[in-house]
C-alpha cells in the first residue's frame, strides 16, 4: 500500500512541476510579446518602419521530401522608411518563422518592426507583435517618438 501511495505522490509532484514549468514559460512569452516599449526597443537590433516589397519562402530542406516542401517561415525584403534604431541599407531582409508567428505579412503593406539578430547575424522577428501593421501602429508610433525624445 505504501509503495502505491509513494508512486501516486511522485506522479502528483511531477505533474505539479510540469504545470509550474508551463506557467513560467507562459509568463516569459507574455513579456516577449507584451507592449512594454522600453523592453522591445532594448532587445531589438533594428526598430524601423518598413514597406514589404518581396516575400520568399524559407524552406526546411531537412523536413522536405520529394513532392512535399516544408516551409519553416518567410523571408521578407523591405524598404525602410524611418529608422529609430540600428543601421540599415536601402533595402533590408528579415525572417519571421512559423515557430514564432503563423501570420504572413503582406506585400506592399507598411509595418513597424522590432527585429533581433539570430545566431547567424540575420534579422529575425520573434513574435507576431514584432511586426505591427502601420494602420494599427498609431499609438505605438506616438509612444516610440516620446520614448526617443526622452533619450
XYZ file of N, CA and C in Angstrom:
453
model
N 0.826 -1.181 0.000
C 0.000 0.000 0.000
C 0.879 1.256 0.000
N 1.913 1.292 0.840
C 2.750 2.491 0.916
C 3.524 2.697 -0.391
N 3.870 1.599 -1.090
C 4.559 1.711 -2.370
C 3.659 2.397 -3.400
N 2.384 2.020 -3.434
C 1.472 2.622 -4.395
C 1.174 4.073 -4.021
N 1.152 4.392 -2.732
C 0.946 5.775 -2.294
C 2.139 6.630 -2.718
N 3.361 6.067 -2.566
C 4.564 6.787 -2.984
C 4.526 7.038 -4.486
N 4.093 6.048 -5.241
C 4.007 6.152 -6.691
C 3.067 7.294 -7.081
N 1.890 7.374 -6.459
C 0.922 8.426 -6.777
C 1.424 9.795 -6.346
N 2.073 9.884 -5.181
C 2.571 11.186 -4.729
C 3.709 11.656 -5.631
N 4.522 10.738 -6.118
C 5.595 11.103 -7.041
C 5.019 11.598 -8.363
N 4.006 10.904 -8.851
C 3.339 11.322 -10.085
C 2.700 12.696 -9.908
N 2.050 12.901 -8.768
C 1.404 14.179 -8.487
C 2.459 15.297 -8.436
N 3.590 15.029 -7.785
C 4.673 16.011 -7.723
C 5.224 16.342 -9.101
N 5.363 15.316 -9.937
C 5.846 15.502 -11.305
C 4.864 16.367 -12.100
N 3.573 16.089 -11.955
C 2.544 16.865 -12.660
C 2.569 18.325 -12.222
N 2.712 18.569 -10.922
C 2.777 19.944 -10.426
C 4.015 20.662 -10.962
N 5.123 19.949 -11.059
C 6.340 20.534 -11.611
C 6.132 20.933 -13.067
N 5.484 20.067 -13.838
C 5.197 20.384 -15.241
C 4.307 21.615 -15.356
N 3.287 21.706 -14.508
C 2.397 22.869 -14.517
C 3.190 24.130 -14.185
N 4.075 24.049 -13.193
C 4.890 25.207 -12.810
C 5.811 25.629 -13.946
N 6.422 24.666 -14.624
C 7.296 24.967 -15.760
C 6.494 25.634 -16.870
N 5.307 25.107 -17.171
C 4.461 25.685 -18.215
C 4.054 27.105 -17.851
N 3.702 27.340 -16.584
C 3.305 28.685 -16.146
C 4.484 29.641 -16.281
N 5.694 29.191 -15.922
C 6.881 30.032 -16.040
C 7.149 30.353 -17.509
N 7.040 29.364 -18.369
C 7.237 29.559 -19.803
C 6.205 30.528 -20.342
N 4.956 30.379 -19.940
C 3.893 31.252 -20.406
C 4.160 32.692 -20.004
N 4.648 32.904 -18.769
C 4.967 34.253 -18.318
C 6.059 34.858 -19.186
N 7.052 34.076 -19.556
C 8.126 34.557 -20.425
C 7.595 34.981 -21.780
N 6.615 34.255 -22.312
C 6.041 34.611 -23.599
C 5.256 35.906 -23.506
N 4.623 36.165 -22.380
C 3.882 37.411 -22.209
C 4.847 38.589 -22.258
N 5.996 38.456 -21.594
C 6.994 39.521 -21.635
C 7.492 39.702 -23.061
N 7.723 38.588 -23.761
C 8.222 38.634 -25.133
C 7.286 39.402 -26.048
N 5.996 39.145 -25.954
C 5.071 39.744 -26.901
C 4.283 40.892 -26.286
N 4.684 41.337 -25.113
C 3.967 42.411 -24.436
C 4.169 43.749 -25.120
N 3.563 44.774 -24.552
C 3.638 46.093 -25.160
C 4.642 47.001 -24.461
N 5.487 46.480 -23.604
C 6.463 47.306 -22.930
C 7.495 47.775 -23.957
N 7.315 49.022 -24.394
C 8.138 49.562 -25.476
C 9.621 49.590 -25.123
N 9.946 49.933 -23.889
C 11.345 50.021 -23.483
C 12.044 48.665 -23.639
N 11.384 47.582 -23.226
C 11.957 46.242 -23.353
C 12.080 45.854 -24.816
N 11.026 46.065 -25.578
C 11.045 45.719 -27.007
C 12.145 46.482 -27.728
N 12.281 47.770 -27.417
C 13.289 48.612 -28.057
C 14.689 48.152 -27.691
N 14.937 47.881 -26.407
C 16.282 47.495 -25.966
C 16.701 46.131 -26.513
N 15.761 45.212 -26.698
C 16.088 43.875 -27.198
C 16.266 43.846 -28.717
N 15.780 44.869 -29.410
C 15.834 44.893 -30.873
C 17.173 45.407 -31.375
N 17.622 44.851 -32.501
C 18.803 45.366 -33.197
C 18.365 46.460 -34.171
N 17.141 46.324 -34.702
C 16.579 47.296 -35.634
C 15.138 47.576 -35.254
N 14.806 48.862 -35.155
C 13.424 49.309 -34.976
C 13.174 50.289 -36.116
N 12.244 49.945 -37.008
C 12.042 50.772 -38.193
C 10.650 50.582 -38.769
N 10.223 51.590 -39.537
C 9.040 51.451 -40.373
C 9.539 50.931 -41.708
N 8.926 49.884 -42.216
C 9.359 49.299 -43.480
C 8.148 49.001 -44.364
N 8.385 48.988 -45.679
C 7.367 48.544 -46.631
C 7.853 47.245 -47.251
N 7.054 46.195 -47.131
C 7.412 44.881 -47.667
C 7.308 44.920 -49.190
N 8.425 44.587 -49.863
C 8.437 44.586 -51.327
C 8.615 43.187 -51.912
N 8.952 42.222 -51.067
C 9.130 40.854 -51.548
C 8.941 39.856 -50.432
N 8.365 38.697 -50.785
C 8.137 37.630 -49.811
C 8.688 36.333 -50.399
N 9.522 35.678 -49.632
C 10.162 34.443 -50.085
C 9.948 33.360 -49.038
N 9.677 32.148 -49.483
C 9.502 31.038 -48.542
C 10.850 30.625 -47.972
N 10.874 30.339 -46.695
C 12.055 29.800 -46.026
C 11.830 28.291 -45.936
N 12.461 27.550 -46.815
C 12.240 26.109 -46.940
C 13.159 25.348 -45.995
N 12.590 24.373 -45.285
C 13.353 23.489 -44.406
C 13.680 22.227 -45.198
N 14.894 22.174 -45.725
C 15.310 21.042 -46.566
C 15.288 19.720 -45.825
N 15.608 19.745 -44.530
C 15.662 18.511 -43.739
C 14.284 17.873 -43.605
N 13.232 18.674 -43.564
C 11.880 18.139 -43.414
C 11.157 17.942 -44.743
N 11.702 18.496 -45.807
C 11.076 18.361 -47.123
C 11.355 16.981 -47.707
N 10.403 16.507 -48.490
C 10.538 15.229 -49.177
C 10.182 15.454 -50.640
N 10.521 14.524 -51.520
C 10.151 14.699 -52.925
C 8.637 14.930 -53.063
N 8.287 16.034 -53.682
C 6.875 16.371 -53.865
C 6.253 17.129 -52.703
N 6.965 17.251 -51.569
C 6.444 17.952 -50.398
C 7.513 18.930 -49.899
N 7.172 20.206 -49.900
C 8.096 21.240 -49.440
C 7.668 21.704 -48.056
N 8.584 21.594 -47.108
C 8.307 22.043 -45.744
C 8.757 23.496 -45.605
N 7.814 24.363 -45.293
C 8.110 25.783 -45.122
C 8.232 26.072 -43.634
N 9.366 26.671 -43.235
C 9.568 26.981 -41.818
C 9.264 28.439 -41.499
N 8.999 29.241 -42.515
C 8.683 30.649 -42.308
C 8.825 31.408 -43.607
N 8.953 32.725 -43.482
C 9.081 33.579 -44.656
C 10.210 34.571 -44.458
N 10.888 34.876 -45.539
C 11.930 35.891 -45.548
C 11.366 37.067 -46.346
N 11.406 38.235 -45.729
C 10.818 39.429 -46.331
C 11.903 40.400 -46.765
N 11.730 40.969 -47.955
C 12.559 42.075 -48.418
C 11.729 43.322 -48.182
N 12.371 44.370 -47.701
C 11.625 45.581 -47.383
C 12.478 46.817 -47.607
N 11.775 47.923 -47.856
C 12.415 49.224 -47.981
C 12.143 49.977 -46.680
N 13.209 50.381 -45.986
C 12.991 51.093 -44.722
C 12.557 52.539 -44.953
N 11.670 52.998 -44.080
C 11.292 54.408 -44.043
C 12.077 55.021 -42.899
N 11.388 55.359 -41.844
C 12.059 55.913 -40.668
C 12.688 54.779 -39.863
N 13.922 55.017 -39.403
C 14.650 54.042 -38.595
C 14.947 54.691 -37.247
N 14.521 54.041 -36.176
C 14.757 54.547 -34.826
C 15.961 53.899 -34.176
N 16.294 52.705 -34.603
C 17.430 52.007 -34.007
C 18.046 51.099 -35.057
N 19.368 51.056 -35.079
C 20.078 50.178 -35.994
C 20.519 50.901 -37.250
N 21.415 50.286 -37.963
C 21.907 50.817 -39.226
C 21.395 49.896 -40.324
N 20.664 50.466 -41.266
C 20.098 49.657 -42.341
C 20.454 50.268 -43.699
N 20.472 49.426 -44.700
C 20.766 49.852 -46.072
C 19.470 50.334 -46.742
N 19.539 50.541 -48.027
C 18.364 50.974 -48.796
C 17.291 49.892 -48.848
N 17.708 48.664 -48.624
C 16.780 47.529 -48.588
C 17.245 46.588 -47.494
N 16.303 46.036 -46.737
C 16.665 45.089 -45.686
C 15.911 43.790 -45.880
N 16.422 42.754 -45.269
C 15.805 41.432 -45.303
C 15.658 40.958 -43.869
N 14.491 40.403 -43.557
C 14.276 39.847 -42.226
C 13.412 38.606 -42.335
N 13.526 37.736 -41.334
C 12.804 36.462 -41.313
C 11.759 36.480 -40.211
N 10.635 35.855 -40.497
C 9.611 35.599 -39.483
C 9.239 34.133 -39.609
N 9.694 33.342 -38.636
C 9.474 31.902 -38.668
C 8.098 31.513 -38.174
N 7.585 30.438 -38.701
C 6.280 29.933 -38.284
C 6.285 29.490 -36.824
N 7.473 29.230 -36.259
C 7.547 28.868 -34.841
C 7.226 30.068 -33.955
N 7.330 31.275 -34.506
C 7.033 32.496 -33.745
C 5.678 33.098 -34.091
N 5.244 32.932 -35.344
C 4.012 33.584 -35.786
C 3.485 32.872 -37.026
N 2.213 32.529 -37.004
C 1.634 31.828 -38.154
C 0.965 32.773 -39.153
N 1.130 34.082 -38.940
C 0.571 35.066 -39.871
C 1.639 35.487 -40.870
N 1.220 35.638 -42.112
C 2.128 36.070 -43.169
C 1.939 37.570 -43.392
N 3.041 38.314 -43.464
C 2.957 39.739 -43.746
C 2.553 39.933 -45.205
N 2.024 41.101 -45.525
C 1.505 41.369 -46.864
C 2.464 42.224 -47.682
N 2.665 41.836 -48.938
C 3.481 42.617 -49.862
C 2.781 43.954 -50.113
N 3.560 45.045 -50.092
C 3.021 46.381 -50.308
C 2.535 47.059 -49.038
N 2.458 46.317 -47.952
C 1.998 46.866 -46.664
C 3.194 47.410 -45.888
N 2.941 48.442 -45.083
C 3.985 49.023 -44.234
C 3.808 48.538 -42.796
N 4.934 48.272 -42.139
C 4.943 47.744 -40.781
C 5.973 48.482 -39.931
N 5.716 48.521 -38.655
C 6.714 48.918 -37.671
C 7.290 47.600 -37.168
N 8.606 47.414 -37.350
C 9.216 46.142 -36.939
C 10.208 46.340 -35.807
N 10.294 45.312 -34.961
C 11.281 45.201 -33.899
C 12.048 43.918 -34.199
N 13.207 44.028 -34.852
C 13.957 42.857 -35.309
C 15.190 42.632 -34.454
N 15.465 41.373 -34.170
C 16.673 40.973 -33.440
C 17.606 40.274 -34.424
N 18.827 40.048 -33.977
C 19.770 39.272 -34.775
C 19.699 37.819 -34.344
N 19.694 36.907 -35.313
C 19.739 35.486 -34.959
C 21.201 35.072 -34.788
N 21.441 33.799 -34.561
C 22.803 33.317 -34.298
C 23.733 33.463 -35.505
N 23.173 33.702 -36.687
C 23.973 33.907 -37.900
C 24.124 35.388 -38.243
N 23.562 36.278 -37.408
C 23.653 37.708 -37.657
C 22.597 38.245 -38.600
N 21.562 37.440 -38.872
C 20.470 37.873 -39.757
C 19.338 38.460 -38.921
N 18.594 39.394 -39.509
C 17.460 39.981 -38.805
C 16.315 38.986 -38.716
N 15.724 38.890 -37.539
C 14.667 37.913 -37.253
C 13.623 38.570 -36.371
N 12.349 38.323 -36.651
C 11.274 38.762 -35.779
C 10.924 37.594 -34.870
N 10.666 37.880 -33.582
C 10.466 36.813 -32.608
C 9.041 36.682 -32.093
N 8.089 37.345 -32.734
C 6.676 37.176 -32.386
C 5.837 37.909 -33.410
N 4.551 37.631 -33.417
C 3.642 38.367 -34.302
C 3.642 39.851 -33.937
N 3.852 40.161 -32.653
C 3.867 41.552 -32.195
C 5.121 42.302 -32.633
N 6.085 41.609 -33.221
C 7.313 42.258 -33.684
C 7.122 42.976 -35.013
N 5.970 42.766 -35.657
C 5.627 43.463 -36.906
C 4.207 43.995 -36.749
N 4.108 45.300 -36.551
C 2.801 45.927 -36.353
C 2.441 46.670 -37.634
N 1.310 46.284 -38.235
C 0.885 46.944 -39.464
C 0.699 48.436 -39.173
N 1.183 49.273 -40.082
C 1.233 50.714 -39.840
C -0.131 51.310 -39.501
N -1.188 50.805 -40.111
C -2.527 51.338 -39.843
C -2.984 51.078 -38.405
N -2.349 50.120 -37.720
C -2.687 49.800 -36.335
C -1.604 50.269 -35.354
N -0.604 50.983 -35.852
C 0.556 51.329 -35.030
C 0.560 52.778 -34.556
N -0.519 53.508 -34.770
C -0.539 54.932 -34.431
C -0.146 55.196 -32.978
N -0.768 54.502 -32.038
C -0.456 54.682 -30.615
C 0.967 54.285 -30.294
N 1.417 53.180 -30.873
C 2.782 52.702 -30.635
C 3.809 53.663 -31.224
N 3.507 54.234 -32.400
C 4.409 55.210 -33.016
C 4.521 56.467 -32.160
N 3.405 56.916 -31.615
C 3.419 58.091 -30.729
C 4.249 57.797 -29.479
N 4.064 56.605 -28.928
C 4.828 56.191 -27.745
C 6.319 56.096 -28.075
N 6.632 55.596 -29.252
C 8.021 55.461 -29.690
C 8.664 56.840 -29.851
N 7.958 57.775 -30.464
C 8.500 59.130 -30.644
C 8.751 59.791 -29.290
N 7.842 59.589 -28.344
C 8.008 60.129 -26.984
C 9.221 59.479 -26.309
N 9.337 58.166 -26.442
C 10.447 57.413 -25.845
C 11.793 57.897 -26.389
N 11.864 58.110 -27.688
C 13.107 58.547 -28.327
C 13.456 59.979 -27.888
N 12.454 60.832 -27.787
C 12.716 62.222 -27.410
C 13.209 62.341 -25.968
N 12.859 61.358 -25.118
C 13.328 61.357 -23.736
C 14.789 60.925 -23.636
N 15.259 60.274 -24.691
C 16.656 59.867 -24.741
C 16.884 58.621 -24.036
